[in-house]
Amino acid sequence: NASEVLLKQYVTDNASQHPRKHDTFIGYGTAGFRTGADLLDHVMFRVGLISALRSKSLGGKAIGVMITASHNPEPDNGVKLVDPLGEMLAPDWEKLSTSLANLSDDELPQAIIEKLIKPYSIDWQAPGLVYLGRDTRPSSVALAKAVIDGIACIGCELIDFDVVSTPIVHYLVASRNDESLGEPTREGYLKKLSGGFRRVCSQGKEKTRYNPTIKVDGANGVGAIVMKEFADEIDSDIIKIDIVYDGSSGRLNHECGADFVKVNQTYPPGLITPEKAIRFISLDGDADRVIYFYFDSNNAFRMLDGDKIATLFAEHLGGLVKQSGLSLSIGLVQSAYANGSSTNYIQDVLGIPVSCAPTGVKYLHHEAMKYDIGIYFEANGHGTAAFSSKSLSLIKDAAKSGENPATVELYEFTNIINSTVGDAISDLLAVEAILYSRDWTIEDWDSKYADLPNKLMKVLVKDRTVITTADAERKVVTPEGVQSKIDNVVAKYKNGRSFVRPSGTEDVVRVYAEADTKANADKLCSEVSAVVF
Ligand code: NG1
Ligand code: ZN
């Protein structure tokens, strides 16, 4: 029909501005499309098309597009789509995105009709809305232009938020589609989180242990920019925020940031004088991951990762729920990378149920939604507490009278916490508010349980897809026989645990091991790698 002919003509004309210049296969993985920035121009144009049509297929609801390669090196880039509730893209559209991204320019126009317009009965001339954001990578500017061209080709409203963190894009999309979540502007985000934080941190009696000074490692990325906005918004009597790796000189994620600290289990080398008694906080390149660290009285480096943050959230929010007398279920979701000690602490000491989901926050988020308050974190510092709409309205109503301080505080945590997705700065504010509320030092927090020494290795293989797993990635299914060999090796180690899985974001296989000592964890990790490869 005429409308289809017209659309095909538009796609043909505009795609020629963003031709597919190579035939490297690029798939929509756990973090969207992610690879070298120079391979992505045509993918971005197509993502523009897809995002506009996704919005139109959902009656014009806002859809998000975020251009970033997160913690990966600066020359990489990537893009992911955000669905209307602020959640990750629906799985069928992930598959469609992969298939459309890898077609030739000639095949594309007809495929848009056959794979999107017809099966989803999309009126491509109906209204649509896309929210666009990008990180600070130099390549993100041109790649954003390609997305914009794709959106314009379909004809769809676009709001471009320029340089912004990934979690802000999730918040903006979610609040645009559900106004009870807050005002759908950057200002609205800042005001909601900082307001809750300020109110919690000006309550209660004088603090004797909590030290309101923090040093934030912005990974030389957008996190530094957003953190600066919060520092301007929050009175320095409440918290003193010093930002380092703010992007003024060093390269993005280079020897700094949350991934560097977590993977190397050390502090960024540029922090020349490790100061005692200060909390250091490393964000990643798009500000959705956060890792705490400090130097203890012996000047030893101590790291508090996503598992430590998750347990702190669980302990505090769990306590507030009890004190408020509200009937709300609370649970915690981890991935296989969670430290065994954290799992034991949450289950045995806190008495809060724990479940394990496959790597990737979308799986954790999904599992967390089974609770009224579902806390989930990856060990690498990506996570949040997801409040169900039932819990949000219950807490809000109960807090109105102001009678029970625990209920009021719980309500304020629903403002501080970006419930749509892991958000480094929101998590940081929540951790600080909890430490303040409990009048804890970072040592107090750290002393709750001791991490088992662990090791994470990357192994380069010819074809990582030969390894398949089950049981939330904790057991190898193929190649056959590998799992029993791993079991035999693990059995030799005290507190030993190890697993192997193909990465969803890099062309490597990851091997994880933990054991009673660091030397044993390292040894177990090498032994398991040797068994597999
Ligand atoms: P892969 O590459 O699938 O291991 C990594 C992280 C995930 C998640 C994704 C998305 C580890 C071990 N894996 O996934 O937790 O954050 O990247 O960014 O940290
Ligand atoms: Zn990230």
mmCIF file of N, CA and C in Angstrom, residues 370-430:
data_model
loop_
_atom_site.group_PDB
_atom_site.id
_atom_site.type_symbol
_atom_site.label_atom_id
_atom_site.label_comp_id
_atom_site.label_asym_id
_atom_site.label_seq_id
_atom_site.Cartn_x
_atom_site.Cartn_y
_atom_site.Cartn_z
ATOM 1 N N LYS A 370 9.410 -9.717 42.281
ATOM 2 C CA LYS A 370 8.532 -10.664 42.973
ATOM 3 C C LYS A 370 8.286 -10.248 44.419
ATOM 4 N N TYR A 371 9.071 -9.301 44.903
ATOM 5 C CA TYR A 371 8.899 -8.802 46.272
ATOM 6 C C TYR A 371 8.280 -7.407 46.231
ATOM 7 N N ASP A 372 7.713 -6.969 47.373
ATOM 8 C CA ASP A 372 7.237 -5.583 47.463
ATOM 9 C C ASP A 372 8.435 -4.639 47.422
ATOM 10 N N ILE A 373 9.492 -5.031 48.144
ATOM 11 C CA ILE A 373 10.760 -4.296 48.038
ATOM 12 C C ILE A 373 11.827 -5.323 47.659
ATOM 13 N N GLY A 374 12.281 -5.261 46.417
ATOM 14 C CA GLY A 374 13.254 -6.241 45.923
ATOM 15 C C GLY A 374 14.592 -5.556 45.699
ATOM 16 N N ILE A 375 15.564 -5.930 46.513
ATOM 17 C CA ILE A 375 16.897 -5.329 46.388
ATOM 18 C C ILE A 375 17.725 -6.239 45.490
ATOM 19 N N TYR A 376 18.420 -5.666 44.534
ATOM 20 C CA TYR A 376 19.306 -6.500 43.718
ATOM 21 C C TYR A 376 20.590 -5.743 43.402
ATOM 22 N N PHE A 377 21.681 -6.446 43.438
ATOM 23 C CA PHE A 377 22.982 -5.862 43.080
ATOM 24 C C PHE A 377 23.857 -6.912 42.442
ATOM 25 N N GLU A 378 24.598 -6.495 41.436
ATOM 26 C CA GLU A 378 25.708 -7.311 40.966
ATOM 27 C C GLU A 378 26.906 -6.922 41.820
ATOM 28 N N ALA A 379 27.837 -7.867 41.994
ATOM 29 C CA ALA A 379 29.005 -7.595 42.827
ATOM 30 C C ALA A 379 29.765 -6.371 42.316
ATOM 31 N N ASN A 380 29.685 -6.116 41.003
ATOM 32 C CA ASN A 380 30.414 -4.982 40.430
ATOM 33 C C ASN A 380 29.806 -3.625 40.770
ATOM 34 N N GLY A 381 28.747 -3.603 41.546
ATOM 35 C CA GLY A 381 28.206 -2.329 42.029
ATOM 36 C C GLY A 381 27.018 -1.806 41.244
ATOM 37 N N HIS A 382 26.411 -2.651 40.427
ATOM 38 C CA HIS A 382 25.243 -2.235 39.651
ATOM 39 C C HIS A 382 23.981 -2.796 40.295
ATOM 40 N N GLY A 383 23.141 -1.946 40.815
ATOM 41 C CA GLY A 383 21.909 -2.443 41.420
ATOM 42 C C GLY A 383 21.116 -1.353 42.091
ATOM 43 N N THR A 384 19.987 -1.754 42.649
ATOM 44 C CA THR A 384 19.094 -0.797 43.308
ATOM 45 C C THR A 384 18.101 -1.557 44.181
ATOM 46 N N ALA A 385 17.178 -0.828 44.770
ATOM 47 C CA ALA A 385 16.029 -1.453 45.419
ATOM 48 C C ALA A 385 14.806 -1.105 44.579
ATOM 49 N N ALA A 386 14.110 -2.122 44.108
ATOM 50 C CA ALA A 386 12.916 -1.892 43.291
ATOM 51 C C ALA A 386 11.687 -1.923 44.196
ATOM 52 N N PHE A 387 10.976 -0.815 44.244
ATOM 53 C CA PHE A 387 9.745 -0.744 45.036
ATOM 54 C C PHE A 387 8.562 -1.007 44.112
ATOM 55 N N SER A 388 7.705 -1.932 44.490
ATOM 56 C CA SER A 388 6.506 -2.185 43.675
ATOM 57 C C SER A 388 5.567 -0.993 43.818
ATOM 58 N N SER A 389 4.628 -0.838 42.877
ATOM 59 C CA SER A 389 3.716 0.308 42.999
ATOM 60 C C SER A 389 2.855 0.174 44.255
ATOM 61 N N LYS A 390 2.544 -1.074 44.620
ATOM 62 C CA LYS A 390 1.796 -1.295 45.865
ATOM 63 C C LYS A 390 2.588 -0.753 47.057
ATOM 64 N N SER A 391 3.870 -1.083 47.125
ATOM 65 C CA SER A 391 4.652 -0.630 48.283
ATOM 66 C C SER A 391 4.807 0.887 48.267
ATOM 67 N N LEU A 392 4.975 1.472 47.068
ATOM 68 C CA LEU A 392 5.116 2.928 47.002
ATOM 69 C C LEU A 392 3.903 3.641 47.568
ATOM 70 N N SER A 393 2.700 3.179 47.170
ATOM 71 C CA SER A 393 1.515 3.908 47.648
ATOM 72 C C SER A 393 1.256 3.615 49.125
ATOM 73 N N LEU A 394 1.511 2.375 49.557
ATOM 74 C CA LEU A 394 1.338 2.047 50.979
ATOM 75 C C LEU A 394 2.252 2.903 51.867
ATOM 76 N N ILE A 395 3.509 2.986 51.461
ATOM 77 C CA ILE A 395 4.492 3.737 52.256
ATOM 78 C C ILE A 395 4.134 5.227 52.276
ATOM 79 N N LYS A 396 3.765 5.732 51.106
ATOM 80 C CA LYS A 396 3.421 7.158 51.000
ATOM 81 C C LYS A 396 2.242 7.497 51.914
ATOM 82 N N ASP A 397 1.212 6.686 51.853
ATOM 83 C CA ASP A 397 0.018 6.931 52.690
ATOM 84 C C ASP A 397 0.357 6.859 54.171
ATOM 85 N N ALA A 398 1.131 5.823 54.525
ATOM 86 C CA ALA A 398 1.452 5.625 55.942
ATOM 87 C C ALA A 398 2.334 6.751 56.478
ATOM 88 N N ALA A 399 3.152 7.342 55.589
ATOM 89 C CA ALA A 399 4.089 8.375 56.054
ATOM 90 C C ALA A 399 3.415 9.728 56.260
ATOM 91 N N LYS A 400 2.242 9.892 55.640
ATOM 92 C CA LYS A 400 1.569 11.209 55.631
ATOM 93 C C LYS A 400 1.383 11.815 57.014
ATOM 94 N N SER A 401 0.958 11.007 57.961
ATOM 95 C CA SER A 401 0.662 11.544 59.292
ATOM 96 C C SER A 401 1.942 11.997 60.006
ATOM 97 N N GLY A 402 3.078 11.467 59.594
ATOM 98 C CA GLY A 402 4.340 11.860 60.215
ATOM 99 C C GLY A 402 4.532 11.288 61.607
ATOM 100 N N GLU A 403 3.626 10.386 62.027
ATOM 101 C CA GLU A 403 3.682 9.879 63.409
ATOM 102 C C GLU A 403 4.883 8.970 63.671
ATOM 103 N N ASN A 404 5.131 8.067 62.715
ATOM 104 C CA ASN A 404 6.193 7.087 62.935
ATOM 105 C C ASN A 404 7.447 7.487 62.132
ATOM 106 N N PRO A 405 8.527 7.878 62.826
ATOM 107 C CA PRO A 405 9.737 8.338 62.117
ATOM 108 C C PRO A 405 10.299 7.287 61.161
ATOM 109 N N ALA A 406 10.150 6.005 61.504
ATOM 110 C CA ALA A 406 10.670 4.948 60.619
ATOM 111 C C ALA A 406 9.910 4.949 59.296
ATOM 112 N N THR A 407 8.602 5.152 59.368
ATOM 113 C CA THR A 407 7.795 5.172 58.141
ATOM 114 C C THR A 407 8.164 6.383 57.284
ATOM 115 N N VAL A 408 8.386 7.512 57.948
ATOM 116 C CA VAL A 408 8.767 8.725 57.215
ATOM 117 C C VAL A 408 10.128 8.511 56.537
ATOM 118 N N GLU A 409 11.036 7.903 57.266
ATOM 119 C CA GLU A 409 12.361 7.661 56.677
ATOM 120 C C GLU A 409 12.270 6.681 55.495
ATOM 121 N N LEU A 410 11.458 5.652 55.681
ATOM 122 C CA LEU A 410 11.267 4.692 54.588
ATOM 123 C C LEU A 410 10.737 5.408 53.341
ATOM 124 N N TYR A 411 9.802 6.308 53.567
ATOM 125 C CA TYR A 411 9.258 7.081 52.441
ATOM 126 C C TYR A 411 10.369 7.897 51.766
ATOM 127 N N GLU A 412 11.214 8.518 52.582
ATOM 128 C CA GLU A 412 12.297 9.320 51.988
ATOM 129 C C GLU A 412 13.249 8.447 51.163
ATOM 130 N N PHE A 413 13.439 7.200 51.580
ATOM 131 C CA PHE A 413 14.291 6.313 50.773
ATOM 132 C C PHE A 413 13.653 6.003 49.419
ATOM 133 N N THR A 414 12.328 6.070 49.351
ATOM 134 C CA THR A 414 11.710 5.871 48.026
ATOM 135 C C THR A 414 11.977 7.074 47.120
ATOM 136 N N ASN A 415 12.305 8.225 47.702
ATOM 137 C CA ASN A 415 12.722 9.386 46.902
ATOM 138 C C ASN A 415 14.193 9.304 46.514
ATOM 139 N N ILE A 416 15.017 8.866 47.459
ATOM 140 C CA ILE A 416 16.471 8.841 47.210
ATOM 141 C C ILE A 416 16.823 7.759 46.191
ATOM 142 N N ILE A 417 16.143 6.621 46.283
ATOM 143 C CA ILE A 417 16.520 5.474 45.456
ATOM 144 C C ILE A 417 15.840 5.518 44.094
ATOM 145 N N ASN A 418 16.653 5.490 43.046
ATOM 146 C CA ASN A 418 16.146 5.394 41.674
ATOM 147 C C ASN A 418 15.759 3.939 41.442
ATOM 148 N N SER A 419 14.484 3.692 41.584
ATOM 149 C CA SER A 419 13.970 2.335 41.610
ATOM 150 C C SER A 419 13.924 1.694 40.221
ATOM 151 N N THR A 420 14.078 2.519 39.171
ATOM 152 C CA THR A 420 13.934 1.980 37.814
ATOM 153 C C THR A 420 15.133 1.142 37.400
ATOM 154 N N VAL A 421 16.324 1.466 37.935
ATOM 155 C CA VAL A 421 17.542 0.824 37.453
ATOM 156 C C VAL A 421 18.687 1.170 38.403
ATOM 157 N N GLY A 422 19.783 0.384 38.352
ATOM 158 C CA GLY A 422 20.968 0.708 39.141
ATOM 159 C C GLY A 422 21.462 2.108 38.802
ATOM 160 N N ASP A 423 21.749 2.898 39.832
ATOM 161 C CA ASP A 423 22.117 4.298 39.637
ATOM 162 C C ASP A 423 23.207 4.626 40.655
ATOM 163 N N ALA A 424 24.430 4.842 40.174
ATOM 164 C CA ALA A 424 25.575 5.019 41.067
ATOM 165 C C ALA A 424 25.348 6.145 42.065
ATOM 166 N N ILE A 425 24.832 7.261 41.578
ATOM 167 C CA ILE A 425 24.738 8.431 42.451
ATOM 168 C C ILE A 425 23.567 8.289 43.423
ATOM 169 N N SER A 426 22.479 7.717 42.953
ATOM 170 C CA SER A 426 21.368 7.425 43.848
ATOM 171 C C SER A 426 21.810 6.430 44.927
ATOM 172 N N ASP A 427 22.552 5.403 44.521
ATOM 173 C CA ASP A 427 23.033 4.404 45.487
ATOM 174 C C ASP A 427 23.976 5.048 46.505
ATOM 175 N N LEU A 428 24.827 5.931 46.002
ATOM 176 C CA LEU A 428 25.760 6.643 46.886
ATOM 177 C C LEU A 428 24.979 7.452 47.933
ATOM 178 N N LEU A 429 23.972 8.185 47.470
ATOM 179 C CA LEU A 429 23.186 9.000 48.410
ATOM 180 C C LEU A 429 22.460 8.105 49.416
ATOM 181 N N ALA A 430 21.974 6.960 48.942
ATOM 182 C CA ALA A 430 21.260 6.047 49.852
ATOM 183 C C ALA A 430 22.229 5.469 50.882
#
